[in-house]
PDB file of C-alpha atoms in Angstrom:
ATOM      1  CA  MET A   1     -27.763  15.238 -28.726  1.00  0.00           C
ATOM      2  CA  PRO A   2     -28.847  15.466 -25.080  1.00  0.00           C
ATOM      3  CA  ILE A   3     -28.721  18.695 -23.123  1.00  0.00           C
ATOM      4  CA  ARG A   4     -25.026  19.302 -22.513  1.00  0.00           C
ATOM      5  CA  MET A   5     -24.884  22.393 -20.316  1.00  0.00           C
ATOM      6  CA  GLY A   6     -26.973  24.043 -17.630  1.00  0.00           C
ATOM      7  CA  PHE A   7     -26.729  27.483 -16.078  1.00  0.00           C
ATOM      8  CA  CYS A   8     -28.819  29.661 -13.770  1.00  0.00           C
ATOM      9  CA  SER A   9     -28.866  33.251 -12.619  1.00  0.00           C
ATOM     10  CA  SER A  10     -30.903  35.868 -10.875  1.00  0.00           C
ATOM     11  CA  HIS A  11     -32.515  38.399 -13.164  1.00  0.00           C
ATOM     12  CA  ALA A  12     -33.845  41.179 -10.917  1.00  0.00           C
ATOM     13  CA  PRO A  13     -33.914  44.581 -12.649  1.00  0.00           C
ATOM     14  CA  SER A  14     -31.880  45.869  -9.709  1.00  0.00           C
ATOM     15  CA  LEU A  15     -28.881  43.911 -11.001  1.00  0.00           C
ATOM     16  CA  PHE A  16     -28.626  46.021 -14.129  1.00  0.00           C
ATOM     17  CA  PHE A  17     -28.013  49.508 -12.764  1.00  0.00           C
ATOM     18  CA  ASN A  18     -24.862  51.507 -13.237  1.00  0.00           C
ATOM     19  CA  THR A  19     -25.195  54.046 -10.422  1.00  0.00           C
ATOM     20  CA  TYR A  20     -25.676  54.132  -6.667  1.00  0.00           C
ATOM     21  CA  GLU A  21     -28.571  56.531  -7.235  1.00  0.00           C
ATOM     22  CA  GLY A  22     -30.323  53.860  -9.297  1.00  0.00           C
ATOM     23  CA  TRP A  23     -29.773  51.323  -6.522  1.00  0.00           C
ATOM     24  CA  GLU A  24     -31.320  53.724  -3.995  1.00  0.00           C
ATOM     25  CA  ARG A  25     -34.297  54.512  -6.241  1.00  0.00           C
ATOM     26  CA  MET A  26     -35.101  50.831  -6.585  1.00  0.00           C
ATOM     27  CA  HIS A  27     -34.736  50.357  -2.834  1.00  0.00           C
ATOM     28  CA  HIS A  28     -37.290  53.046  -2.031  1.00  0.00           C
ATOM     29  CA  ARG A  29     -39.577  51.882  -4.830  1.00  0.00           C
ATOM     30  CA  LEU A  30     -39.654  48.280  -3.609  1.00  0.00           C
ATOM     31  CA  ASN A  31     -39.685  48.415   0.175  1.00  0.00           C
ATOM     32  CA  ASP A  32     -43.135  50.047   0.322  1.00  0.00           C
ATOM     33  CA  GLY A  33     -42.381  51.305   3.808  1.00  0.00           C
ATOM     34  CA  HIS A  34     -41.807  47.855   5.302  1.00  0.00           C
ATOM     35  CA  PRO A  35     -39.273  47.640   8.157  1.00  0.00           C
ATOM     36  CA  GLN A  36     -35.853  46.776   6.798  1.00  0.00           C
ATOM     37  CA  PRO A  37     -33.226  44.421   8.254  1.00  0.00           C
ATOM     38  CA  PRO A  38     -30.275  46.134   9.981  1.00  0.00           C
ATOM     39  CA  GLU A  39     -27.854  44.768   7.353  1.00  0.00           C
ATOM     40  CA  THR A  40     -29.503  47.082   4.843  1.00  0.00           C
ATOM     41  CA  GLU A  41     -27.568  50.015   6.299  1.00  0.00           C
ATOM     42  CA  LEU A  42     -24.300  48.346   5.285  1.00  0.00           C
ATOM     43  CA  GLU A  43     -25.200  48.801   1.618  1.00  0.00           C
ATOM     44  CA  ASN A  44     -23.815  52.313   1.400  1.00  0.00           C
ATOM     45  CA  GLU A  45     -22.378  53.956  -1.685  1.00  0.00           C
ATOM     46  CA  GLU A  46     -18.956  52.373  -1.170  1.00  0.00           C
ATOM     47  CA  GLU A  47     -20.397  48.869  -0.795  1.00  0.00           C
ATOM     48  CA  VAL A  48     -22.672  49.246  -3.814  1.00  0.00           C
ATOM     49  CA  ALA A  49     -19.698  50.475  -5.868  1.00  0.00           C
ATOM     50  CA  ARG A  50     -17.890  47.271  -4.854  1.00  0.00           C
ATOM     51  CA  ARG A  51     -20.830  45.073  -5.802  1.00  0.00           C
ATOM     52  CA  MET A  52     -21.629  46.477  -9.229  1.00  0.00           C
ATOM     53  CA  PRO A  53     -18.492  45.144 -10.966  1.00  0.00           C
ATOM     54  CA  LYS A  54     -18.999  41.785  -9.211  1.00  0.00           C
ATOM     55  CA  ILE A  55     -22.489  41.581 -10.676  1.00  0.00           C
ATOM     56  CA  ARG A  56     -21.237  42.463 -14.153  1.00  0.00           C
ATOM     57  CA  GLN A  57     -18.421  39.920 -13.837  1.00  0.00           C
ATOM     58  CA  ALA A  58     -20.824  37.174 -12.773  1.00  0.00           C
ATOM     59  CA  PHE A  59     -22.913  37.631 -15.907  1.00  0.00           C
ATOM     60  CA  ALA A  60     -19.732  37.928 -17.977  1.00  0.00           C
ATOM     61  CA  THR A  61     -18.556  34.575 -16.620  1.00  0.00           C
ATOM     62  CA  LEU A  62     -21.772  32.887 -17.726  1.00  0.00           C
ATOM     63  CA  LYS A  63     -21.364  34.512 -21.122  1.00  0.00           C
ATOM     64  CA  GLU A  64     -17.773  33.237 -21.366  1.00  0.00           C
ATOM     65  CA  GLU A  65     -18.855  29.688 -20.517  1.00  0.00           C
ATOM     66  CA  LEU A  66     -21.649  29.819 -23.086  1.00  0.00           C
ATOM     67  CA  THR A  67     -19.260  31.183 -25.693  1.00  0.00           C
ATOM     68  CA  LYS A  68     -16.957  28.217 -25.139  1.00  0.00           C
ATOM     69  CA  PHE A  69     -19.883  25.784 -25.240  1.00  0.00           C
ATOM     70  CA  ARG A  70     -21.306  27.163 -28.531  1.00  0.00           C
ATOM     71  CA  PRO A  71     -24.988  26.206 -28.104  1.00  0.00           C
ATOM     72  CA  ASP A  72     -27.251  25.814 -31.118  1.00  0.00           C
ATOM     73  CA  VAL A  73     -30.274  26.589 -28.952  1.00  0.00           C
ATOM     74  CA  ILE A  74     -31.076  27.501 -25.341  1.00  0.00           C
ATOM     75  CA  VAL A  75     -34.079  26.131 -23.469  1.00  0.00           C
ATOM     76  CA  ALA A  76     -35.020  28.987 -21.137  1.00  0.00           C
ATOM     77  CA  VAL A  77     -37.048  28.046 -18.061  1.00  0.00           C
ATOM     78  CA  ILE A  78     -38.514  31.214 -16.610  1.00  0.00           C
ATOM     79  CA  GLY A  79     -41.128  31.941 -13.997  1.00  0.00           C
ATOM     80  CA  ASP A  80     -44.421  33.605 -14.773  1.00  0.00           C
ATOM     81  CA  GLN A  81     -45.549  36.129 -12.166  1.00  0.00           C
ATOM     82  CA  ARG A  82     -48.785  37.092 -13.877  1.00  0.00           C
ATOM     83  CA  GLU A  83     -46.908  38.633 -16.756  1.00  0.00           C
ATOM     84  CA  MET A  84     -47.923  36.123 -19.413  1.00  0.00           C
ATOM     85  CA  PHE A  85     -51.095  34.988 -17.674  1.00  0.00           C
ATOM     86  CA  ASP A  86     -53.642  36.706 -15.461  1.00  0.00           C
ATOM     87  CA  GLY A  87     -56.225  35.489 -12.983  1.00  0.00           C
ATOM     88  CA  SER A  88     -58.484  34.161 -15.731  1.00  0.00           C
ATOM     89  CA  ASN A  89     -56.016  31.393 -16.568  1.00  0.00           C
ATOM     90  CA  ILE A  90     -52.832  30.426 -14.706  1.00  0.00           C
ATOM     91  CA  PRO A  91     -51.297  27.190 -15.999  1.00  0.00           C
ATOM     92  CA  ASN A  92     -48.401  25.713 -14.048  1.00  0.00           C
ATOM     93  CA  ILE A  93     -46.426  24.933 -17.216  1.00  0.00           C
ATOM     94  CA  GLY A  94     -46.499  26.494 -20.675  1.00  0.00           C
ATOM     95  CA  VAL A  95     -44.372  26.190 -23.810  1.00  0.00           C
ATOM     96  CA  TYR A  96     -44.182  28.940 -26.425  1.00  0.00           C
ATOM     97  CA  THR A  97     -44.397  27.412 -29.914  1.00  0.00           C
ATOM     98  CA  GLY A  98     -44.865  30.594 -31.947  1.00  0.00           C
ATOM     99  CA  GLY A  99     -42.389  32.381 -34.169  1.00  0.00           C
ATOM    100  CA  ASP A 100     -39.654  34.916 -33.492  1.00  0.00           C
ATOM    101  CA  THR A 101     -40.750  37.584 -31.059  1.00  0.00           C
ATOM    102  CA  TRP A 102     -39.333  40.358 -28.854  1.00  0.00           C
ATOM    103  CA  THR A 103     -38.716  41.439 -25.285  1.00  0.00           C
ATOM    104  CA  VAL A 104     -37.358  44.381 -23.253  1.00  0.00           C
ATOM    105  CA  HIS A 105     -34.261  44.443 -21.061  1.00  0.00           C
ATOM    106  CA  ASN A 106     -34.611  47.517 -18.781  1.00  0.00           C
ATOM    107  CA  THR A 107     -30.841  47.794 -18.210  1.00  0.00           C
ATOM    108  CA  GLY A 108     -30.158  51.182 -16.626  1.00  0.00           C
ATOM    109  CA  LEU A 109     -33.870  51.879 -16.163  1.00  0.00           C
ATOM    110  CA  MET A 110     -33.508  53.208 -12.630  1.00  0.00           C
ATOM    111  CA  ASP A 111     -30.369  55.181 -13.442  1.00  0.00           C
ATOM    112  CA  GLU A 112     -32.593  57.803 -15.066  1.00  0.00           C
ATOM    113  CA  ASP A 113     -34.644  60.332 -13.134  1.00  0.00           C
ATOM    114  CA  PRO A 114     -37.473  60.536 -13.908  1.00  0.00           C
ATOM    115  CA  MET A 115     -37.603  56.844 -14.756  1.00  0.00           C
ATOM    116  CA  PRO A 116     -38.642  56.175 -18.362  1.00  0.00           C
ATOM    117  CA  SER A 117     -41.317  53.663 -19.264  1.00  0.00           C
ATOM    118  CA  PRO A 118     -39.970  50.098 -18.946  1.00  0.00           C
ATOM    119  CA  TYR A 119     -41.573  49.437 -22.326  1.00  0.00           C
ATOM    120  CA  ASP A 120     -39.730  52.271 -24.065  1.00  0.00           C
ATOM    121  CA  GLU A 121     -38.555  51.352 -27.549  1.00  0.00           C
ATOM    122  CA  LYS A 122     -34.905  51.799 -26.530  1.00  0.00           C
ATOM    123  CA  PHE A 123     -35.186  48.755 -24.239  1.00  0.00           C
ATOM    124  CA  ARG A 124     -36.733  46.530 -26.880  1.00  0.00           C
ATOM    125  CA  TYR A 125     -34.832  43.802 -28.746  1.00  0.00           C
ATOM    126  CA  PRO A 126     -35.697  40.721 -30.880  1.00  0.00           C
ATOM    127  CA  VAL A 127     -35.870  37.117 -29.669  1.00  0.00           C
ATOM    128  CA  LYS A 128     -35.225  34.255 -32.072  1.00  0.00           C
ATOM    129  CA  VAL A 129     -37.226  31.074 -31.420  1.00  0.00           C
ATOM    130  CA  ASP A 130     -36.562  27.435 -32.345  1.00  0.00           C
ATOM    131  CA  GLN A 131     -40.122  26.409 -33.162  1.00  0.00           C
ATOM    132  CA  ASP A 132     -39.268  22.825 -34.090  1.00  0.00           C
ATOM    133  CA  LEU A 133     -37.619  22.086 -30.758  1.00  0.00           C
ATOM    134  CA  ALA A 134     -40.372  23.966 -28.911  1.00  0.00           C
ATOM    135  CA  LYS A 135     -43.052  21.755 -30.469  1.00  0.00           C
ATOM    136  CA  LYS A 136     -40.963  18.668 -29.789  1.00  0.00           C
ATOM    137  CA  ILE A 137     -40.687  19.598 -26.108  1.00  0.00           C
ATOM    138  CA  LEU A 138     -44.391  20.447 -25.855  1.00  0.00           C
ATOM    139  CA  ASN A 139     -45.518  17.180 -27.442  1.00  0.00           C
ATOM    140  CA  GLY A 140     -42.981  15.222 -25.428  1.00  0.00           C
ATOM    141  CA  LEU A 141     -44.135  16.733 -22.146  1.00  0.00           C
ATOM    142  CA  VAL A 142     -47.721  15.694 -22.836  1.00  0.00           C
ATOM    143  CA  LYS A 143     -46.538  12.135 -23.524  1.00  0.00           C
ATOM    144  CA  GLU A 144     -44.543  12.275 -20.284  1.00  0.00           C
ATOM    145  CA  GLY A 145     -47.677  13.132 -18.324  1.00  0.00           C
ATOM    146  CA  PHE A 146     -47.338  16.916 -18.057  1.00  0.00           C
ATOM    147  CA  ASP A 147     -50.399  18.945 -19.017  1.00  0.00           C
ATOM    148  CA  ALA A 148     -48.516  21.858 -20.541  1.00  0.00           C
ATOM    149  CA  ALA A 149     -50.318  24.890 -21.918  1.00  0.00           C
ATOM    150  CA  ILE A 150     -49.792  25.719 -25.589  1.00  0.00           C
ATOM    151  CA  ILE A 151     -48.676  29.315 -26.183  1.00  0.00           C
ATOM    152  CA  GLU A 152     -48.844  30.119 -29.892  1.00  0.00           C
ATOM    153  CA  GLN A 153     -48.794  33.918 -29.640  1.00  0.00           C
ATOM    154  CA  MET A 154     -46.639  36.199 -27.525  1.00  0.00           C
ATOM    155  CA  ASP A 155     -49.668  38.236 -26.537  1.00  0.00           C
ATOM    156  CA  ALA A 156     -49.651  38.270 -22.771  1.00  0.00           C
ATOM    157  CA  GLN A 157     -52.962  38.440 -20.945  1.00  0.00           C
ATOM    158  CA  SER A 158     -51.503  40.602 -18.188  1.00  0.00           C
ATOM    159  CA  GLN A 159     -48.952  42.789 -20.000  1.00  0.00           C
ATOM    160  CA  PRO A 160     -49.556  42.642 -23.764  1.00  0.00           C
ATOM    161  CA  ASP A 161     -46.925  45.296 -24.489  1.00  0.00           C
ATOM    162  CA  ARG A 162     -44.134  43.411 -22.722  1.00  0.00           C
ATOM    163  CA  GLY A 163     -43.285  40.543 -25.082  1.00  0.00           C
ATOM    164  CA  VAL A 164     -41.287  37.698 -23.538  1.00  0.00           C
ATOM    165  CA  PRO A 165     -41.398  38.126 -19.725  1.00  0.00           C
ATOM    166  CA  HIS A 166     -38.557  39.772 -17.824  1.00  0.00           C
ATOM    167  CA  GLY A 167     -37.082  36.424 -16.793  1.00  0.00           C
ATOM    168  CA  TRP A 168     -35.546  36.263 -20.274  1.00  0.00           C
ATOM    169  CA  GLY A 169     -35.582  39.914 -21.280  1.00  0.00           C
ATOM    170  CA  ASN A 170     -33.450  41.239 -18.422  1.00  0.00           C
ATOM    171  CA  PRO A 171     -30.536  38.759 -18.426  1.00  0.00           C
ATOM    172  CA  ALA A 172     -30.354  37.531 -22.037  1.00  0.00           C
ATOM    173  CA  ILE A 173     -28.467  40.502 -23.475  1.00  0.00           C
ATOM    174  CA  HIS A 174     -25.829  40.056 -20.754  1.00  0.00           C
ATOM    175  CA  ILE A 175     -25.250  36.311 -21.141  1.00  0.00           C
ATOM    176  CA  LEU A 176     -25.799  35.430 -24.795  1.00  0.00           C
ATOM    177  CA  PRO A 177     -22.570  35.326 -26.815  1.00  0.00           C
ATOM    178  CA  ASP A 178     -24.660  35.800 -29.958  1.00  0.00           C
ATOM    179  CA  MET A 179     -28.108  37.377 -29.966  1.00  0.00           C
ATOM    180  CA  GLY A 180     -28.943  35.183 -32.941  1.00  0.00           C
ATOM    181  CA  ILE A 181     -28.965  32.023 -30.812  1.00  0.00           C
ATOM    182  CA  PRO A 182     -32.566  30.759 -30.839  1.00  0.00           C
ATOM    183  CA  MET A 183     -34.366  29.837 -27.657  1.00  0.00           C
ATOM    184  CA  VAL A 184     -37.268  27.712 -26.476  1.00  0.00           C
ATOM    185  CA  LEU A 185     -39.398  29.356 -23.800  1.00  0.00           C
ATOM    186  CA  VAL A 186     -40.727  27.108 -21.027  1.00  0.00           C
ATOM    187  CA  LEU A 187     -42.858  29.014 -18.538  1.00  0.00           C
ATOM    188  CA  VAL A 188     -43.342  27.764 -14.983  1.00  0.00           C
ATOM    189  CA  ASN A 189     -45.885  29.373 -12.690  1.00  0.00           C
ATOM    190  CA  VAL A 190     -44.142  30.857  -9.653  1.00  0.00           C
ATOM    191  CA  ASP A 191     -47.069  32.941  -8.375  1.00  0.00           C
ATOM    192  CA  ASP A 192     -47.794  31.610  -4.901  1.00  0.00           C
ATOM    193  CA  GLY A 193     -51.381  32.894  -4.939  1.00  0.00           C
ATOM    194  CA  PRO A 194     -53.047  29.722  -6.240  1.00  0.00           C
ATOM    195  CA  PRO A 195     -52.680  26.751  -3.854  1.00  0.00           C
ATOM    196  CA  ALA A 196     -52.044  24.310  -6.720  1.00  0.00           C
ATOM    197  CA  ILE A 197     -48.450  25.034  -7.693  1.00  0.00           C
ATOM    198  CA  LEU A 198     -45.444  22.865  -8.563  1.00  0.00           C
ATOM    199  CA  ASN A 199     -43.362  21.502  -5.702  1.00  0.00           C
ATOM    200  CA  GLY A 200     -39.657  20.665  -5.870  1.00  0.00           C
ATOM    201  CA  LYS A 201     -40.244  17.018  -6.777  1.00  0.00           C
ATOM    202  CA  ARG A 202     -42.430  17.929  -9.724  1.00  0.00           C
ATOM    203  CA  CYS A 203     -39.920  20.555 -10.908  1.00  0.00           C
ATOM    204  CA  LEU A 204     -37.143  17.951 -10.889  1.00  0.00           C
ATOM    205  CA  GLU A 205     -39.391  15.577 -12.838  1.00  0.00           C
ATOM    206  CA  LEU A 206     -40.132  18.323 -15.351  1.00  0.00           C
ATOM    207  CA  GLY A 207     -36.427  18.928 -15.902  1.00  0.00           C
ATOM    208  CA  ARG A 208     -35.731  15.218 -16.285  1.00  0.00           C
ATOM    209  CA  ALA A 209     -38.543  14.935 -18.822  1.00  0.00           C
ATOM    210  CA  ILE A 210     -37.187  17.850 -20.868  1.00  0.00           C
ATOM    211  CA  ALA A 211     -33.764  16.171 -20.901  1.00  0.00           C
ATOM    212  CA  ARG A 212     -35.231  12.879 -22.134  1.00  0.00           C
ATOM    213  CA  ILE A 213     -37.234  14.646 -24.838  1.00  0.00           C
ATOM    214  CA  CYS A 214     -34.113  16.426 -26.118  1.00  0.00           C
ATOM    215  CA  GLU A 215     -31.992  13.278 -26.042  1.00  0.00           C
ATOM    216  CA  ASP A 216     -32.242  12.501 -29.761  1.00  0.00           C
ATOM    217  CA  SER A 217     -32.031  16.102 -30.977  1.00  0.00           C
ATOM    218  CA  PRO A 218     -29.138  16.768 -33.370  1.00  0.00           C
ATOM    219  CA  LYS A 219     -28.660  20.197 -31.782  1.00  0.00           C
ATOM    220  CA  ARG A 220     -26.213  21.297 -29.114  1.00  0.00           C
ATOM    221  CA  ILE A 221     -28.539  22.376 -26.304  1.00  0.00           C
ATOM    222  CA  ALA A 222     -28.045  24.421 -23.140  1.00  0.00           C
ATOM    223  CA  ILE A 223     -30.764  24.890 -20.523  1.00  0.00           C
ATOM    224  CA  TYR A 224     -31.114  28.049 -18.442  1.00  0.00           C
ATOM    225  CA  GLY A 225     -33.019  28.679 -15.211  1.00  0.00           C
ATOM    226  CA  SER A 226     -33.852  32.315 -14.524  1.00  0.00           C
ATOM    227  CA  GLY A 227     -34.834  34.060 -11.304  1.00  0.00           C
ATOM    228  CA  GLY A 228     -34.397  33.972  -7.562  1.00  0.00           C
ATOM    229  CA  MET A 229     -32.811  33.533  -5.311  1.00  0.00           C
ATOM    230  CA  SER A 230     -34.695  34.370  -2.078  1.00  0.00           C
ATOM    231  CA  HIS A 231     -36.591  37.638  -2.318  1.00  0.00           C
ATOM    232  CA  ASP A 232     -40.011  39.175  -1.828  1.00  0.00           C
ATOM    233  CA  PRO A 233     -40.187  42.435  -3.777  1.00  0.00           C
ATOM    234  CA  ARG A 234     -42.805  44.779  -2.372  1.00  0.00           C
ATOM    235  CA  GLY A 235     -44.007  42.100   0.042  1.00  0.00           C
ATOM    236  CA  PRO A 236     -43.815  42.065   3.845  1.00  0.00           C
ATOM    237  CA  ARG A 237     -40.316  40.534   3.651  1.00  0.00           C
ATOM    238  CA  SER A 238     -39.014  43.119   1.211  1.00  0.00           C
ATOM    239  CA  GLY A 239     -35.333  43.577   2.050  1.00  0.00           C
ATOM    240  CA  TRP A 240     -35.078  40.308   3.973  1.00  0.00           C
ATOM    241  CA  VAL A 241     -32.842  37.788   2.197  1.00  0.00           C
ATOM    242  CA  ASP A 242     -32.834  34.165   3.368  1.00  0.00           C
ATOM    243  CA  GLU A 243     -29.092  33.528   3.122  1.00  0.00           C
ATOM    244  CA  PRO A 244     -29.222  30.068   4.780  1.00  0.00           C
ATOM    245  CA  LEU A 245     -31.782  28.910   2.210  1.00  0.00           C
ATOM    246  CA  ASP A 246     -29.797  30.349  -0.694  1.00  0.00           C
ATOM    247  CA  HIS A 247     -26.529  28.794   0.469  1.00  0.00           C
ATOM    248  CA  TRP A 248     -28.188  25.425   1.087  1.00  0.00           C
ATOM    249  CA  PHE A 249     -29.666  25.498  -2.414  1.00  0.00           C
ATOM    250  CA  LEU A 250     -26.327  26.354  -4.022  1.00  0.00           C
ATOM    251  CA  GLU A 251     -24.633  23.601  -2.019  1.00  0.00           C
ATOM    252  CA  GLN A 252     -26.992  21.025  -3.530  1.00  0.00           C
ATOM    253  CA  LEU A 253     -25.980  22.168  -7.011  1.00  0.00           C
ATOM    254  CA  GLU A 254     -22.278  22.165  -6.105  1.00  0.00           C
ATOM    255  CA  ASN A 255     -22.493  18.692  -4.525  1.00  0.00           C
ATOM    256  CA  GLY A 256     -24.461  17.165  -7.382  1.00  0.00           C
ATOM    257  CA  THR A 257     -27.307  16.257  -5.018  1.00  0.00           C
ATOM    258  CA  ALA A 258     -30.209  17.450  -7.125  1.00  0.00           C
ATOM    259  CA  GLN A 259     -32.518  14.926  -5.457  1.00  0.00           C
ATOM    260  CA  ASN A 260     -32.369  16.950  -2.235  1.00  0.00           C
ATOM    261  CA  LEU A 261     -34.201  19.770  -3.992  1.00  0.00           C
ATOM    262  CA  GLU A 262     -37.371  17.681  -3.713  1.00  0.00           C
ATOM    263  CA  ALA A 263     -37.709  19.358  -0.319  1.00  0.00           C
ATOM    264  CA  MET A 264     -38.210  22.752  -1.961  1.00  0.00           C
ATOM    265  CA  PHE A 265     -41.820  23.950  -1.937  1.00  0.00           C
ATOM    266  CA  SER A 266     -42.967  20.652  -0.401  1.00  0.00           C
ATOM    267  CA  PHE A 267     -44.593  22.482   2.512  1.00  0.00           C
ATOM    268  CA  ARG A 268     -46.111  25.891   3.098  1.00  0.00           C
ATOM    269  CA  SER A 269     -43.617  28.477   4.328  1.00  0.00           C
ATOM    270  CA  GLU A 270     -43.571  32.235   4.146  1.00  0.00           C
ATOM    271  CA  ASN A 271     -39.921  31.934   3.078  1.00  0.00           C
ATOM    272  CA  PHE A 272     -41.008  30.215  -0.147  1.00  0.00           C
ATOM    273  CA  VAL A 273     -43.462  32.862  -1.324  1.00  0.00           C
ATOM    274  CA  GLY A 274     -42.789  35.970  -3.391  1.00  0.00           C
ATOM    275  CA  GLY A 275     -39.897  35.884  -5.827  1.00  0.00           C
ATOM    276  CA  THR A 276     -38.278  32.943  -4.022  1.00  0.00           C
ATOM    277  CA  GLY A 277     -40.685  30.799  -6.036  1.00  0.00           C
ATOM    278  CA  GLU A 278     -38.469  31.418  -9.065  1.00  0.00           C
ATOM    279  CA  LEU A 279     -36.074  28.834  -7.636  1.00  0.00           C
ATOM    280  CA  ARG A 280     -38.464  26.377  -9.275  1.00  0.00           C
ATOM    281  CA  CYS A 281     -36.744  27.322 -12.540  1.00  0.00           C
ATOM    282  CA  TRP A 282     -33.317  26.462 -11.103  1.00  0.00           C
ATOM    283  CA  THR A 283     -34.749  23.167  -9.837  1.00  0.00           C
ATOM    284  CA  VAL A 284     -36.010  22.268 -13.317  1.00  0.00           C
ATOM    285  CA  VAL A 285     -32.515  22.861 -14.715  1.00  0.00           C
ATOM    286  CA  ALA A 286     -30.931  20.800 -11.927  1.00  0.00           C
ATOM    287  CA  GLY A 287     -33.267  17.937 -12.804  1.00  0.00           C
ATOM    288  CA  ALA A 288     -32.412  18.148 -16.504  1.00  0.00           C
ATOM    289  CA  VAL A 289     -28.657  18.103 -15.896  1.00  0.00           C
ATOM    290  CA  ASP A 290     -28.914  15.270 -13.376  1.00  0.00           C
ATOM    291  CA  GLU A 291     -30.917  13.205 -15.860  1.00  0.00           C
ATOM    292  CA  VAL A 292     -28.120  13.492 -18.423  1.00  0.00           C
ATOM    293  CA  LYS A 293     -25.291  12.946 -15.926  1.00  0.00           C
ATOM    294  CA  PRO A 294     -26.351  11.915 -12.407  1.00  0.00           C
ATOM    295  CA  GLY A 295     -24.349  13.680  -9.718  1.00  0.00           C
ATOM    296  CA  HIS A 296     -22.892  16.274 -12.104  1.00  0.00           C
ATOM    297  CA  LYS A 297     -21.611  19.146  -9.959  1.00  0.00           C
ATOM    298  CA  ALA A 298     -22.267  22.810 -10.614  1.00  0.00           C
ATOM    299  CA  THR A 299     -19.914  25.741 -10.105  1.00  0.00           C
ATOM    300  CA  THR A 300     -21.180  28.721  -8.135  1.00  0.00           C
ATOM    301  CA  VAL A 301     -19.911  31.881  -9.809  1.00  0.00           C
ATOM    302  CA  ASP A 302     -20.967  34.289  -7.071  1.00  0.00           C
ATOM    303  CA  TYR A 303     -23.630  35.061  -4.503  1.00  0.00           C
ATOM    304  CA  ILE A 304     -24.591  38.513  -3.223  1.00  0.00           C
ATOM    305  CA  PRO A 305     -27.287  39.164  -0.591  1.00  0.00           C
ATOM    306  CA  ALA A 306     -28.503  42.449  -2.072  1.00  0.00           C
ATOM    307  CA  ARG A 307     -31.039  43.535   0.524  1.00  0.00           C
ATOM    308  CA  LYS A 308     -31.710  47.085  -0.608  1.00  0.00           C
ATOM    309  CA  VAL A 309     -32.814  45.765  -3.960  1.00  0.00           C
ATOM    310  CA  THR A 310     -34.562  42.839  -2.288  1.00  0.00           C
ATOM    311  CA  THR A 311     -32.749  39.919  -3.890  1.00  0.00           C
ATOM    312  CA  GLY A 312     -30.459  37.125  -2.841  1.00  0.00           C
ATOM    313  CA  SER A 313     -28.531  37.124  -6.121  1.00  0.00           C
ATOM    314  CA  GLY A 314     -26.815  34.011  -7.436  1.00  0.00           C
ATOM    315  CA  TRP A 315     -25.060  32.726 -10.548  1.00  0.00           C
ATOM    316  CA  ALA A 316     -24.118  29.114 -11.279  1.00  0.00           C
ATOM    317  CA  TYR A 317     -23.366  26.769 -14.162  1.00  0.00           C
ATOM    318  CA  TRP A 318     -22.683  23.106 -14.791  1.00  0.00           C
ATOM    319  CA  PRO A 319     -19.559  22.467 -16.900  1.00  0.00           C
ATOM    320  CA  PRO A 320     -20.422  21.012 -20.318  1.00  0.00           C
ATOM    321  CA  ILE A 321     -21.121  17.288 -20.406  1.00  0.00           C
ATOM    322  CA  GLU A 322     -19.052  15.855 -23.202  1.00  0.00           C
ATOM    323  CA  ASP A 323     -20.136  12.984 -25.432  1.00  0.00           C
ATOM    324  CA  PRO A 324     -18.876   9.658 -24.096  1.00  0.00           C
ATOM    325  CA  SER A 325     -15.827   8.330 -25.902  1.00  0.00           C
ATOM    326  CA  PRO A 326     -16.760   5.740 -28.522  1.00  0.00           C
ATOM    327  CA  VAL A 327     -16.090   2.161 -27.462  1.00  0.00           C
ATOM    328  CA  ALA A 328     -13.247   0.673 -29.459  1.00  0.00           C
ATOM    329  CA  ALA A 329     -14.264  -2.205 -31.669  1.00  0.00           C
ATOM    330  CA  GLY A 330     -13.007  -5.492 -30.233  1.00  0.00           C
TER     331      GLY A 330
END
């Protein structure tokens, strides 16, 4: 069964606080003294109190849609920001083929003062893995011309005590209708340090390839893109959200014009560096959905330019693609 549903969301730790104090702590932790845009001052306690339930509702909506879809497995496309890999080896694409593993979620981390360790046992939870589908995708990608790295152990070079990177750990407990749903982890390098990094065209091709590989699977598959939208945590643009870019990107999903995303990362721009590179994951998902049903239109759940916590935050999903009706015998 081909991939039948796609969804994407931001995953910044700042989205999982429950207090204004936590929001402020993250703001001061991330801006590193960089000048902030004037709109930042609008994010006062009243405005943050208005946004928090909107954030929770956005994740709840994705969870509701997944619950209705009833996936057998989720292919999670997440960005690696030197969590899984370090400077000794940075592949552009990797597929985890090992067994069940674990991650941490960090929900409420900044609500506590002093802040506990992000690796504290209370944040840890298990991750079920579909090894058969993972190996199928890995082998298929090689046949499709993608030199994907093989990840057999969840033993990160950069952060060995972290488990699955935060791109899955932070949002999964808020969107999965059942924590027992297995996943396949596809890692995409989003670190803009190396000059050789995937552009939008290649990300679309990667998504299309994953869709073709999954076409004959008997399982009901959803694909998830994690990260973004525009942001540069702790960088010189910390606090600056590129709303025009974010809205343009969402419009391409809503209009079913995935091919326009080829323009993403096709040239060097300071607006594409930092966490904005995680939009590669969304682009992969857009390519996968468009391969199954060209022109399929996504629904934007919400968008919040959360400057104090340095993230243009978005949530979107593509309604399930149903099996075509059988042709009546004539």
